[in-house]
Coordinates of C-alpha atoms and ligand atoms in Angstrom, one line a residue:
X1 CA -11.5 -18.0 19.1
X2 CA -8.8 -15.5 20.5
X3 CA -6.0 -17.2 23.2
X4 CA -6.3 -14.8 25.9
X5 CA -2.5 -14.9 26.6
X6 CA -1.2 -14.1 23.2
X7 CA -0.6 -10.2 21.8
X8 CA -2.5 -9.9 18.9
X9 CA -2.1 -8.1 15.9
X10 CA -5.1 -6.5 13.9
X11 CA -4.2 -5.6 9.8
X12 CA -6.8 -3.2 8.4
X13 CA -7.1 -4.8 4.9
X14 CA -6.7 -8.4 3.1
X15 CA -4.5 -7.0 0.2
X16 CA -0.9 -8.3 -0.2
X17 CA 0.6 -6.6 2.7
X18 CA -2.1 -8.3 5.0
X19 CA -1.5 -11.7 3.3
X20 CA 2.1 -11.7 3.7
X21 CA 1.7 -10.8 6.9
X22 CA -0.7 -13.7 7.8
X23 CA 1.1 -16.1 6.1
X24 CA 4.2 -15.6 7.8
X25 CA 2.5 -15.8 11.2
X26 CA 0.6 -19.0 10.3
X27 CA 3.9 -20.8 9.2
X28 CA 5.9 -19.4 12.1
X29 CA 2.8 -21.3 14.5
X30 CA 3.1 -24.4 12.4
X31 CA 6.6 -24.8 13.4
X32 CA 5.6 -23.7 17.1
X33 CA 7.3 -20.4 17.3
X34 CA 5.5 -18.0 19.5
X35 CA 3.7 -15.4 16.9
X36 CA 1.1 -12.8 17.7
X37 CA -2.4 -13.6 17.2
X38 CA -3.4 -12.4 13.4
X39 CA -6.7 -10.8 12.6
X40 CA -7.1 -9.6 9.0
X41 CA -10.2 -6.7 8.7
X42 CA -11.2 -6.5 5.7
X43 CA -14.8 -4.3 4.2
X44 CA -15.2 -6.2 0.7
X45 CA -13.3 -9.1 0.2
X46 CA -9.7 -10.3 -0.1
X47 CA -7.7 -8.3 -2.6
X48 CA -10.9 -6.1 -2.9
X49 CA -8.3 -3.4 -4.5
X50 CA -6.8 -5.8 -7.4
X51 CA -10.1 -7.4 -9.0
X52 CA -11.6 -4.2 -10.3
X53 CA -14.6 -4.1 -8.2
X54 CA -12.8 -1.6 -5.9
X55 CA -10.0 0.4 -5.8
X56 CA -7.9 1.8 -8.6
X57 CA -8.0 -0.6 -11.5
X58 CA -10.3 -2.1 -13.7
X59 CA -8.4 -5.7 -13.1
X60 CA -7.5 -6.0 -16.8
X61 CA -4.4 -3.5 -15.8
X62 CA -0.5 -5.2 -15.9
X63 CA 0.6 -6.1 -12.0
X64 CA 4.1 -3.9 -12.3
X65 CA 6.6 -5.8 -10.5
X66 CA 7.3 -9.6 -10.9
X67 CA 4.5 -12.0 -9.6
X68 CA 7.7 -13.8 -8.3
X69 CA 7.8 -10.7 -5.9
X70 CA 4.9 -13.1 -4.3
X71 CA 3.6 -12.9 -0.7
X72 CA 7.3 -14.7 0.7
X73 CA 9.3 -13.3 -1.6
X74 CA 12.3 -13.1 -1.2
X75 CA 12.5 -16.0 1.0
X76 CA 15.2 -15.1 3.5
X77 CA 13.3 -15.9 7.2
X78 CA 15.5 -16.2 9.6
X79 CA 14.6 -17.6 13.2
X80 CA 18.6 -18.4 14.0
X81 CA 18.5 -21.8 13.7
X82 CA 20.2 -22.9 10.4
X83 CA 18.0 -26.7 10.7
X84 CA 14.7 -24.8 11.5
X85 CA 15.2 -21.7 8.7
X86 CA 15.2 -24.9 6.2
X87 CA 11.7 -26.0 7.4
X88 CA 10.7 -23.1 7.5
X89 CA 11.5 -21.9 4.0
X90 CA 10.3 -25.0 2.5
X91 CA 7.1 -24.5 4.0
X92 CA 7.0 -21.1 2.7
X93 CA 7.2 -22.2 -1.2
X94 CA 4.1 -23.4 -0.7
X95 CA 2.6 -20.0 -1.3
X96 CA 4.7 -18.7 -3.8
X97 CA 3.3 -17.8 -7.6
X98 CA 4.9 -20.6 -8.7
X99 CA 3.0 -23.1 -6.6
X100 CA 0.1 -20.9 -7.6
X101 CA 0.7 -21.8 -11.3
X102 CA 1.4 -25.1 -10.3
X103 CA -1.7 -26.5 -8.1
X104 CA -3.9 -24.6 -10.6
X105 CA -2.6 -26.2 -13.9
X106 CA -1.6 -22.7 -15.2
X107 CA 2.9 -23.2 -14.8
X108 CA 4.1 -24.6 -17.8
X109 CA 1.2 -22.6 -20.1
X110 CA 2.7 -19.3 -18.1
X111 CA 6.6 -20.1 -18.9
X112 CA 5.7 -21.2 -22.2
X113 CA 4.0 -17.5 -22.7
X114 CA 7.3 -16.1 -22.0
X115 CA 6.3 -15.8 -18.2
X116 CA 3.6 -12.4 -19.0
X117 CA 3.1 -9.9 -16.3
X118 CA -0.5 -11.1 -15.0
X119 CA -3.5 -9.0 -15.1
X120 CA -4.7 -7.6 -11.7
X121 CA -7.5 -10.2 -11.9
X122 CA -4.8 -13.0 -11.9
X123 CA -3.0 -11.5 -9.1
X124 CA -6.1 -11.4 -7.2
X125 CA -6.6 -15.0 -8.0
X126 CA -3.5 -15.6 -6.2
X127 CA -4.1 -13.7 -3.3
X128 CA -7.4 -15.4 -2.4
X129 CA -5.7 -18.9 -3.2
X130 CA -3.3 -17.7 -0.6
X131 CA -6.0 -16.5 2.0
X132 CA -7.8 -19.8 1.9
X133 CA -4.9 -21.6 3.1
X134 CA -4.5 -19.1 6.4
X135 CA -7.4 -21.1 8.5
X136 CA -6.5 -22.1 11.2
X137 CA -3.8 -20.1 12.6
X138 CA -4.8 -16.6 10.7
X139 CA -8.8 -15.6 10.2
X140 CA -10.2 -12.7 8.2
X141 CA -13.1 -10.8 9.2
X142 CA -15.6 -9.0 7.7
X143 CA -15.8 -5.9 8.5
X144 CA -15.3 -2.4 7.9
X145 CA -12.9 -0.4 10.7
X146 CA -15.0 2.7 11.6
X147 CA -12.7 4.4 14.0
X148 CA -9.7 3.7 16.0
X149 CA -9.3 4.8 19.4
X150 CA -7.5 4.0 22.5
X151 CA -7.8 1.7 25.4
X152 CA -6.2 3.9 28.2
X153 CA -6.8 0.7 30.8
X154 CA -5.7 -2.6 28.3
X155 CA -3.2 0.1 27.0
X156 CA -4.6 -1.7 23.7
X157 CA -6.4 -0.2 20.2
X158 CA -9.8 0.0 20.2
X159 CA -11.6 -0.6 16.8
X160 CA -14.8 0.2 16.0
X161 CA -16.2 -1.8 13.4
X162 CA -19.2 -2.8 11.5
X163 CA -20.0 -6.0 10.1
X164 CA -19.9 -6.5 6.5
X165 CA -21.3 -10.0 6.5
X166 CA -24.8 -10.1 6.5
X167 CA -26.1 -8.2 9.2
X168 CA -24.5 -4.8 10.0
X169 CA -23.2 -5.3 13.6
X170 CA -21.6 -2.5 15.4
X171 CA -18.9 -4.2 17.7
X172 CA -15.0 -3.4 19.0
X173 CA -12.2 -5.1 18.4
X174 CA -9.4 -4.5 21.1
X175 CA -5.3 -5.0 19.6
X176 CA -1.7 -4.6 21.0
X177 CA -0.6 -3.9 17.4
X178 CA -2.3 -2.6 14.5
X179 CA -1.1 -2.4 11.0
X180 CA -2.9 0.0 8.1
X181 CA -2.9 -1.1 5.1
X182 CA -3.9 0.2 1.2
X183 CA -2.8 3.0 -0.5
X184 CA -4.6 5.7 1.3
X185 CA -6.7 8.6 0.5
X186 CA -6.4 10.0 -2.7
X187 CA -3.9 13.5 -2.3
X188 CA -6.3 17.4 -2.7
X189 CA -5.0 19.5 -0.2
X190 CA -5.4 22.0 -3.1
X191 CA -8.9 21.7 -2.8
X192 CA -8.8 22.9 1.1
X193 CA -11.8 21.6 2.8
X194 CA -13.9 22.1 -0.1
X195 CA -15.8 19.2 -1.5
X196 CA -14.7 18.3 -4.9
X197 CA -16.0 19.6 -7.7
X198 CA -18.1 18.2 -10.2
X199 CA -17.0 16.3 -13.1
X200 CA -13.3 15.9 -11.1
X201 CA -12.5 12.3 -10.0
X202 CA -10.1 11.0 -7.7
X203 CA -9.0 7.2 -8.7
X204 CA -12.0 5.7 -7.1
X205 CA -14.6 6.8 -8.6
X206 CA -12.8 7.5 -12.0
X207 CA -12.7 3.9 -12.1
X208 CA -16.3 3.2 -10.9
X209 CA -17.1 5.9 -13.8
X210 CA -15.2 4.0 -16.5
X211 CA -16.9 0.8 -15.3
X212 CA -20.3 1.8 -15.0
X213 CA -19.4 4.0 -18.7
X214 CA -20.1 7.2 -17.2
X215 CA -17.1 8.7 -18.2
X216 CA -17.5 11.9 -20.7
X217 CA -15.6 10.7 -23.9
X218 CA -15.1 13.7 -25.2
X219 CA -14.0 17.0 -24.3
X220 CA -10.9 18.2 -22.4
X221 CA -8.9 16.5 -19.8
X222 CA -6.5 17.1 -17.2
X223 CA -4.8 14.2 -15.4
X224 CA -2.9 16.0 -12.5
X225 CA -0.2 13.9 -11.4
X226 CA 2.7 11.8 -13.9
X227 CA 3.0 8.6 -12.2
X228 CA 1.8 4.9 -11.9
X229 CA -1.8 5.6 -11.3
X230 CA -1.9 8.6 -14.0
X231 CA 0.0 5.8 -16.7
X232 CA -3.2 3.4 -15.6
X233 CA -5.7 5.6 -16.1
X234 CA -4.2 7.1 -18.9
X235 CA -3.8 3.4 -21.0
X236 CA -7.5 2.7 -19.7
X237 CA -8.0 5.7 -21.7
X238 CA -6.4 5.1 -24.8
X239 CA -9.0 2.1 -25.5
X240 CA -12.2 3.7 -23.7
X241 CA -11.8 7.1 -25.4
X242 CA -8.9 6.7 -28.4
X243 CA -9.3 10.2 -29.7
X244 CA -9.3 12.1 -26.3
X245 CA -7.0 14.1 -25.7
X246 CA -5.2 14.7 -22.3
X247 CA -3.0 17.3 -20.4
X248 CA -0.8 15.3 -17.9
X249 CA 0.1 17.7 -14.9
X250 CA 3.5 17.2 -14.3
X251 CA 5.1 19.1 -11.0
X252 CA 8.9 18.3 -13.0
X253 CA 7.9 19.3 -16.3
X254 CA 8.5 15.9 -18.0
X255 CA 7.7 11.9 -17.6
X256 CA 10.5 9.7 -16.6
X257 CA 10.7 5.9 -16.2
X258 CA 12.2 3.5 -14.1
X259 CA 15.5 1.8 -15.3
X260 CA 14.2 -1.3 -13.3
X261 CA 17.9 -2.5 -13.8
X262 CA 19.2 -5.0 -11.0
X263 CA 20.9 -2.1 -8.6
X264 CA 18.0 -0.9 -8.6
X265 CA 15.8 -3.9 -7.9
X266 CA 17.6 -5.1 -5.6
X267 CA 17.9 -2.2 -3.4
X268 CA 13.4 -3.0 -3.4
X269 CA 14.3 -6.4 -2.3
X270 CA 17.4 -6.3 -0.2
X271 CA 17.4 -2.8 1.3
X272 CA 19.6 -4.4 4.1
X273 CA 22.2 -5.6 2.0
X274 CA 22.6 -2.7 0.0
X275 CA 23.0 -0.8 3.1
X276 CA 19.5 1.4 2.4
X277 CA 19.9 3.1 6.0
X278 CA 23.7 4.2 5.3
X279 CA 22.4 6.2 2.1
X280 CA 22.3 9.9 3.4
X281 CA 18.2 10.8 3.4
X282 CA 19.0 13.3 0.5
X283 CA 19.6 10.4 -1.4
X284 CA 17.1 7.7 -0.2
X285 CA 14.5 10.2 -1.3
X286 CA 16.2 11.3 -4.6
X287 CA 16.5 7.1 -5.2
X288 CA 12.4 7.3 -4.4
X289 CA 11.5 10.2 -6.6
X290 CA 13.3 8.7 -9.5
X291 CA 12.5 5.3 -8.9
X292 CA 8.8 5.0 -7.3
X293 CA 7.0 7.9 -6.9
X294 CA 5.7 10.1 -9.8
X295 CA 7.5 7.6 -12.3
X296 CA 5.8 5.4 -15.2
X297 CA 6.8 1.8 -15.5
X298 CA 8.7 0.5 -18.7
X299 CA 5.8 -1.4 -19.7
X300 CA 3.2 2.0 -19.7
X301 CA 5.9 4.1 -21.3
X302 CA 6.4 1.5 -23.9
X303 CA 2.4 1.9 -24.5
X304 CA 1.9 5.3 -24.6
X305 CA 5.3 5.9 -26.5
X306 CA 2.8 5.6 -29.3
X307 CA 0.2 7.4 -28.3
X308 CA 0.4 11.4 -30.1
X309 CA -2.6 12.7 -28.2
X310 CA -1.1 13.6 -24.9
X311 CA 0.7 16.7 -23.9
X312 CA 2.7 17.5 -20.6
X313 CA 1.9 20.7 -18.7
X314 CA 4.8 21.7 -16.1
X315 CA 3.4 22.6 -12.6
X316 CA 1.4 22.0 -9.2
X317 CA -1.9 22.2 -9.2
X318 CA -2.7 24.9 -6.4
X319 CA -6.7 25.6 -6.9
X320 CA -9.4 23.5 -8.7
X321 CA -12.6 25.1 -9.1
X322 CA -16.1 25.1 -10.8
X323 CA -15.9 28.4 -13.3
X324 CA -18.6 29.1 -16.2
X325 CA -19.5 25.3 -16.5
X326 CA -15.7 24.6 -16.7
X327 CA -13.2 23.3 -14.6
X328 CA -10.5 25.8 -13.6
X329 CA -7.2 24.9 -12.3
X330 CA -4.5 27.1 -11.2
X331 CA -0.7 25.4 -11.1
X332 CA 2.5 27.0 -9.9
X333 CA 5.5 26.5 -11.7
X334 CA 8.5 28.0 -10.4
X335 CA 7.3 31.4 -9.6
X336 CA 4.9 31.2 -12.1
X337 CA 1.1 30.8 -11.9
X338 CA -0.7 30.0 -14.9
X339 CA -4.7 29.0 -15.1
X340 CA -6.3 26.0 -17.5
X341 CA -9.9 25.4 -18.0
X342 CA -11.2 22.0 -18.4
X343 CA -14.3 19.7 -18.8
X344 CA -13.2 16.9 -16.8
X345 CA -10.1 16.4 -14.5
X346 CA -8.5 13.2 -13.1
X347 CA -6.9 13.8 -9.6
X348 CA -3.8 10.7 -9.7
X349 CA -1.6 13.1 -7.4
X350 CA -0.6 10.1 -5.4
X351 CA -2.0 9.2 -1.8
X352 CA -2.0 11.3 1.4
X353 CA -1.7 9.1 4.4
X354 CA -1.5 11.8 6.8
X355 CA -5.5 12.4 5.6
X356 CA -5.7 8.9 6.0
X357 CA -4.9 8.8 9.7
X358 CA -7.3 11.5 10.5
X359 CA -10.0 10.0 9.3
X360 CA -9.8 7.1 11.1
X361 CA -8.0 8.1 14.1
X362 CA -10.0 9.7 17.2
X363 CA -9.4 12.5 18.4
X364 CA -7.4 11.2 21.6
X365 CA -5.6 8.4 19.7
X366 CA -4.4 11.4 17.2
X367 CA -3.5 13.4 19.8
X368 CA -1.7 10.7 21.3
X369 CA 0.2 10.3 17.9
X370 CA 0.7 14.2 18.2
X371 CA 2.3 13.8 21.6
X372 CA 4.6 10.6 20.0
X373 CA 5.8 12.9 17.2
X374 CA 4.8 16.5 17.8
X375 CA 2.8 18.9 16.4
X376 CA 2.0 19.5 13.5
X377 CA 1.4 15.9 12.5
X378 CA 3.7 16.1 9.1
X379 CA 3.9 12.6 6.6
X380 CA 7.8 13.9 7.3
X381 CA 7.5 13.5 10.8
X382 CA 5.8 9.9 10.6
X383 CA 8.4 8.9 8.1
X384 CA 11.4 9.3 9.8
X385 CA 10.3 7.9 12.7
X386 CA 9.2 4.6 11.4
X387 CA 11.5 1.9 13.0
X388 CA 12.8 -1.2 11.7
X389 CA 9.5 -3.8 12.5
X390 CA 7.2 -0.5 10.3
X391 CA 6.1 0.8 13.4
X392 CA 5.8 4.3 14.5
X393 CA 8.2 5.7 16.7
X394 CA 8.1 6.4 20.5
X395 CA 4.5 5.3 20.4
X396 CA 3.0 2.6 22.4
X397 CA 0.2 0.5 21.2
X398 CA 2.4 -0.2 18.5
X399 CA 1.0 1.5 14.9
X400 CA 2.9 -0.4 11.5
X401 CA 2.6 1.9 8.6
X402 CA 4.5 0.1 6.1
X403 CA 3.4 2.3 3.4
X404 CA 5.3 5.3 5.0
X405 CA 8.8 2.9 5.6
X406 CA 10.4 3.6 2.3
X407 CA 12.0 6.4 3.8
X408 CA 13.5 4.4 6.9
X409 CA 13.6 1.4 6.4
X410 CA 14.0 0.6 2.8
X411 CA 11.7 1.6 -0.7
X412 CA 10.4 -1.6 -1.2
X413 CA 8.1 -1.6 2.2
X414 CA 6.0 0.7 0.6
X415 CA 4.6 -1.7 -2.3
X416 CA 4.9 -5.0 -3.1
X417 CA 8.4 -5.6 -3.7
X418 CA 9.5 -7.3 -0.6
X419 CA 6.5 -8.7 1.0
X420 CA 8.5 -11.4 2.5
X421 CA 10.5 -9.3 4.5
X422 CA 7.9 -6.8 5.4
X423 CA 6.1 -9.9 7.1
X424 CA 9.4 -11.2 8.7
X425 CA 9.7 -6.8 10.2
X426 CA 5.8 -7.6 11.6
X427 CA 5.9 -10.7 12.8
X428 CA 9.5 -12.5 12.9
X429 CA 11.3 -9.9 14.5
X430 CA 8.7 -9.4 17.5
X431 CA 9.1 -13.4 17.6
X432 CA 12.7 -13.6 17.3
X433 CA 12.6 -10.6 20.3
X434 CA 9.9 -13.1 22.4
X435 CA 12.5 -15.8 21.9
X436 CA 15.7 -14.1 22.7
X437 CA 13.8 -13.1 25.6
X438 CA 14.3 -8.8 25.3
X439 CA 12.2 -7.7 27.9
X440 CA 10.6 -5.1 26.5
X441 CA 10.9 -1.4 27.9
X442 CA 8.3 -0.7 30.4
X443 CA 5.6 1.2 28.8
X444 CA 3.2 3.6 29.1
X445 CA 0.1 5.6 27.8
X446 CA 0.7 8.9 28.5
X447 CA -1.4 11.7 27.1
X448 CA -0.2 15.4 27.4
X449 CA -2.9 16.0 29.7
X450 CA -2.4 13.1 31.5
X451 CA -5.5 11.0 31.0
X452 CA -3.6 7.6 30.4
Ligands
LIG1 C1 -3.6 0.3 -9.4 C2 -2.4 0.1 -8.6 C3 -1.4 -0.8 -9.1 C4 -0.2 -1.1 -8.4 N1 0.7 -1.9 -8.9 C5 1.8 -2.2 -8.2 C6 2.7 -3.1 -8.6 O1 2.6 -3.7 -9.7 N2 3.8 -3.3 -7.9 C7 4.0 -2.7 -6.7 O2 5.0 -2.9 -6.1 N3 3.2 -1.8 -6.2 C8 2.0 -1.5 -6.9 N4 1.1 -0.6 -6.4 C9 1.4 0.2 -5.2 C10 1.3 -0.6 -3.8 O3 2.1 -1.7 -3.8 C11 -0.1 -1.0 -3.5 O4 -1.0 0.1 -3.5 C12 -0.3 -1.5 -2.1 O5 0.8 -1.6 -1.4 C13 -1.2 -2.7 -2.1 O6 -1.1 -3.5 -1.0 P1 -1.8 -3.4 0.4 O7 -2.0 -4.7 0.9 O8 -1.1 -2.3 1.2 O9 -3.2 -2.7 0.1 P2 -4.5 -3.1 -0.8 O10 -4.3 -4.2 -1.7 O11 -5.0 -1.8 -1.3 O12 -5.5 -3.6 0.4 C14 -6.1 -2.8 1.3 C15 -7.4 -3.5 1.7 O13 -8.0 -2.8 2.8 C16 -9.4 -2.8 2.7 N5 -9.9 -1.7 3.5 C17 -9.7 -0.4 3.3 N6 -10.3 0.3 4.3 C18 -10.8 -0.5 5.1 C19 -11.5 -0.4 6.4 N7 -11.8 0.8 6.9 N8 -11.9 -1.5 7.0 C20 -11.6 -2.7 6.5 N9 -10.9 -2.9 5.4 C21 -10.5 -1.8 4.7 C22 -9.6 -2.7 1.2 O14 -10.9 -3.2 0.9 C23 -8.5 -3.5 0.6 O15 -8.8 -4.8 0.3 C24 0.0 -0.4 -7.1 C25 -1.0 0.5 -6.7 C26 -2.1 0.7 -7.4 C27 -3.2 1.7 -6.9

């Protein structure tokens, strides 16, 4: 049952940003600190995304980063009180992958392995260990968030929702904060309003087609896109279909890899320290684009190293369409335009959140954003704005958008390399401001025309 007096805070989605997130809150309670009501959404079921039921992997896939990156890592809460940070921390190893390993009989098996990368099954395993320690501070529902609106008069989110237990209730959810979660809608501007075409898959249902065995196993393929999730579905690949071969659409031409080396590592899990915000923004997105996005991981390079059926195609992918039977795709390269035909194509051209927030935005919570920002809504726009608790700029409820903080606020917001500190931006520093007593600015909904 919701306290009345408390803020709360409403996560779409019980992956690992959510968990972090509730965790922190639930150990900040314990210890009687004044946190923000948590209340996880979630559609399917925690870490939907990581068991292969859902989302982008068929669970057998390597996690990428350390599972030491855990829900706390890296440890560093900080409530300004030296006796109480103590408590506070030792509390907090209680959720780590270590204790994981621990309670479930798994550690010394795991270090005596050599300490593997887990499958996406295992780290799910985690996660819902995690989640069934929240009760009582943090609860989960479930439910899927329909639409998000605005409550001009509680000056408060407005979710719609539908229950995914049982019965399918239509109810609304009211929240000071929200916080979106999950990777987002699958990028196809290139596609421009048209629905996609048969035979293409975006990472969803590729995935649901490689479990069900649907997936054509011969023929040609395009994968458009060269990182992470191309590298997945291209090693998924490699066992499902061995003789297929694949052109990877590469916008630069080439693959590259991480160095995963400790300057950069750290500058994932210690953006402060390493003085991320100093770094001029040419820079912080040249460290992105050679470190996160469109990059393969040591591990998938090492695998597909060996692999002699794959060949790279420089250029961007500006049409897909249906032509004779085939799939036709026009790509720009420099100033050239070239066009491929296909049987089958993969769409891993990363994630547009933009799309994301129009689909579940309303119209006057959009255009609400739009007034925050300005028009045209750009992922630019959002980006640069986002402030140091993952929230939105100059907008009021409060929207956290963790996955668009890289930018800001440091690279390792976006995924899971700091969790920890992306729980102490969400809830700690709201606390920390409660406790310090900031009173906050005097806000207002405002709408251009005036409505709130
Ligand atoms: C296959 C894959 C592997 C990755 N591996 C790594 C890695 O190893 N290391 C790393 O740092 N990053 C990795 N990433 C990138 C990134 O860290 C994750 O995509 C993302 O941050 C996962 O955490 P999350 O909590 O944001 O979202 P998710 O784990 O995706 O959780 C989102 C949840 O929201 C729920 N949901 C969605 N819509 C609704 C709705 N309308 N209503 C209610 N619930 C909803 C979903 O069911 C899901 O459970 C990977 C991404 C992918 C796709």
């Amino acid at each position: 049952m919701l306290k009345t007096n408390r803020k709360t805070l409403a996560v779409i989605g019980a992956g690992p940003k959510g968990i972090a997130t509730a965790v922190k809150a639930k150990v900040l309670e314990e210890f009687g600190l004044p946190v923000d009501q948590i209340i996880l959404i979630e559609k399917h079921s925690v870490a939907a995304n990581w068991s292969g039921e859902f989302g982008y992997t068929n669970g057998e896939m390597k996690l990428g980063t350390s599972p030491e990156k855990d829900v706390v890592f890296p440890m560093e809460t900080d409530v300004a009180d030296k006796h109480l940070n103590e408590r506070i921390k030792q509390r907090l190893m209680h959720f780590t992958w270590i204790s994981y390993l621990v309670q479930t009989n798994r550690f010394s098996d795991w270090v005596d392995r050599g300490r593997p990368a887990p499958c996406h099954i295992s780290w799910t395993n985690y996660l819902r260990w995690v989640s069934a320690q929240l009760v009582p501070q943090v609860s989960i529902v479930s439910a899927e968030v329909l639409k998000i609106d605005l409550n001009a008069i509680k000056g408060k989110w407005e979710l719609s929702l539908i229950n995914t237990d049982g019965n399918a209730d239509h109810y609304t959810l009211h929240a000071d904060r929200l916080m979106l979660t999950g990777p987002g809608q699958t990028r196809m501007d290139f596609l421009i309003g048209q629905p996609m075409p048969e035979k293409t898959y975006d990472l969803e249902s590729f995935w649901a087609a490689m479990k069900n065995k649907t997936f054509q196993s011969t023929g040609r393929l395009a994968i458009v896109g060269a990182g992470e999730n191309a590298a997945s579905a291209l090693l998924a690949l490699s066992q499902y279909a061995p003789d297929m071969r694949v052109d990877i659409i590469s916008p630069k031409g080439f693959i590259s890899t991480r160095a995963e080396s400790y300057y950069e590592n750290q500058m994932y899990s210690q953006p402060e320290r390493n003085e991320w915000d100093k770094l001029q923004v040419k820079d912080r997105i040249d460290f992105i684009e050679r470190t996160d996005l469109g990059v393969f991981s040591t591990h998938a390079m090492s695998i597909l190293n060996e692999q002699i059926r794959h060949k790279i195609i420089p250029g961007r992918v500006i049409s897909l369409e249906t032509k004779n039977g085939t799939l036709s795709l026009k790509l720009l390269y420099g100033v050239k335009e070239s066009e491929r035909v296909y049987d089958q194509v993969i769409l891993a051209s990363g994630f547009d959140q933009i799309a994301t927030l129009r689909q579940f935005l309303s119209p006057r919570a959009l255009q609400h954003l739009e007034h925050a920002l300005g028009e045209p809504l750009t992922h630019t726009k959002i980006a640069e704005s986002i402030q140091p608790d993952l929230s939105v700029g100059g907008l009021f409820p409060t929207l956290h958008l963790p996955m668009l903080a890289g930018l800001m606020q440091g690279p390792g917001f976006a995924n899971l390399s700091c969790l920890g500190r992306l729980s102490d931006r969400i809830v700690t520093l709201p606390t920390l401001e409660r406790l310090q007593q900031v009173q906050p600015k005097p806000q207002r909904l405002t709408l251009m025309d005036g409505t709130l």
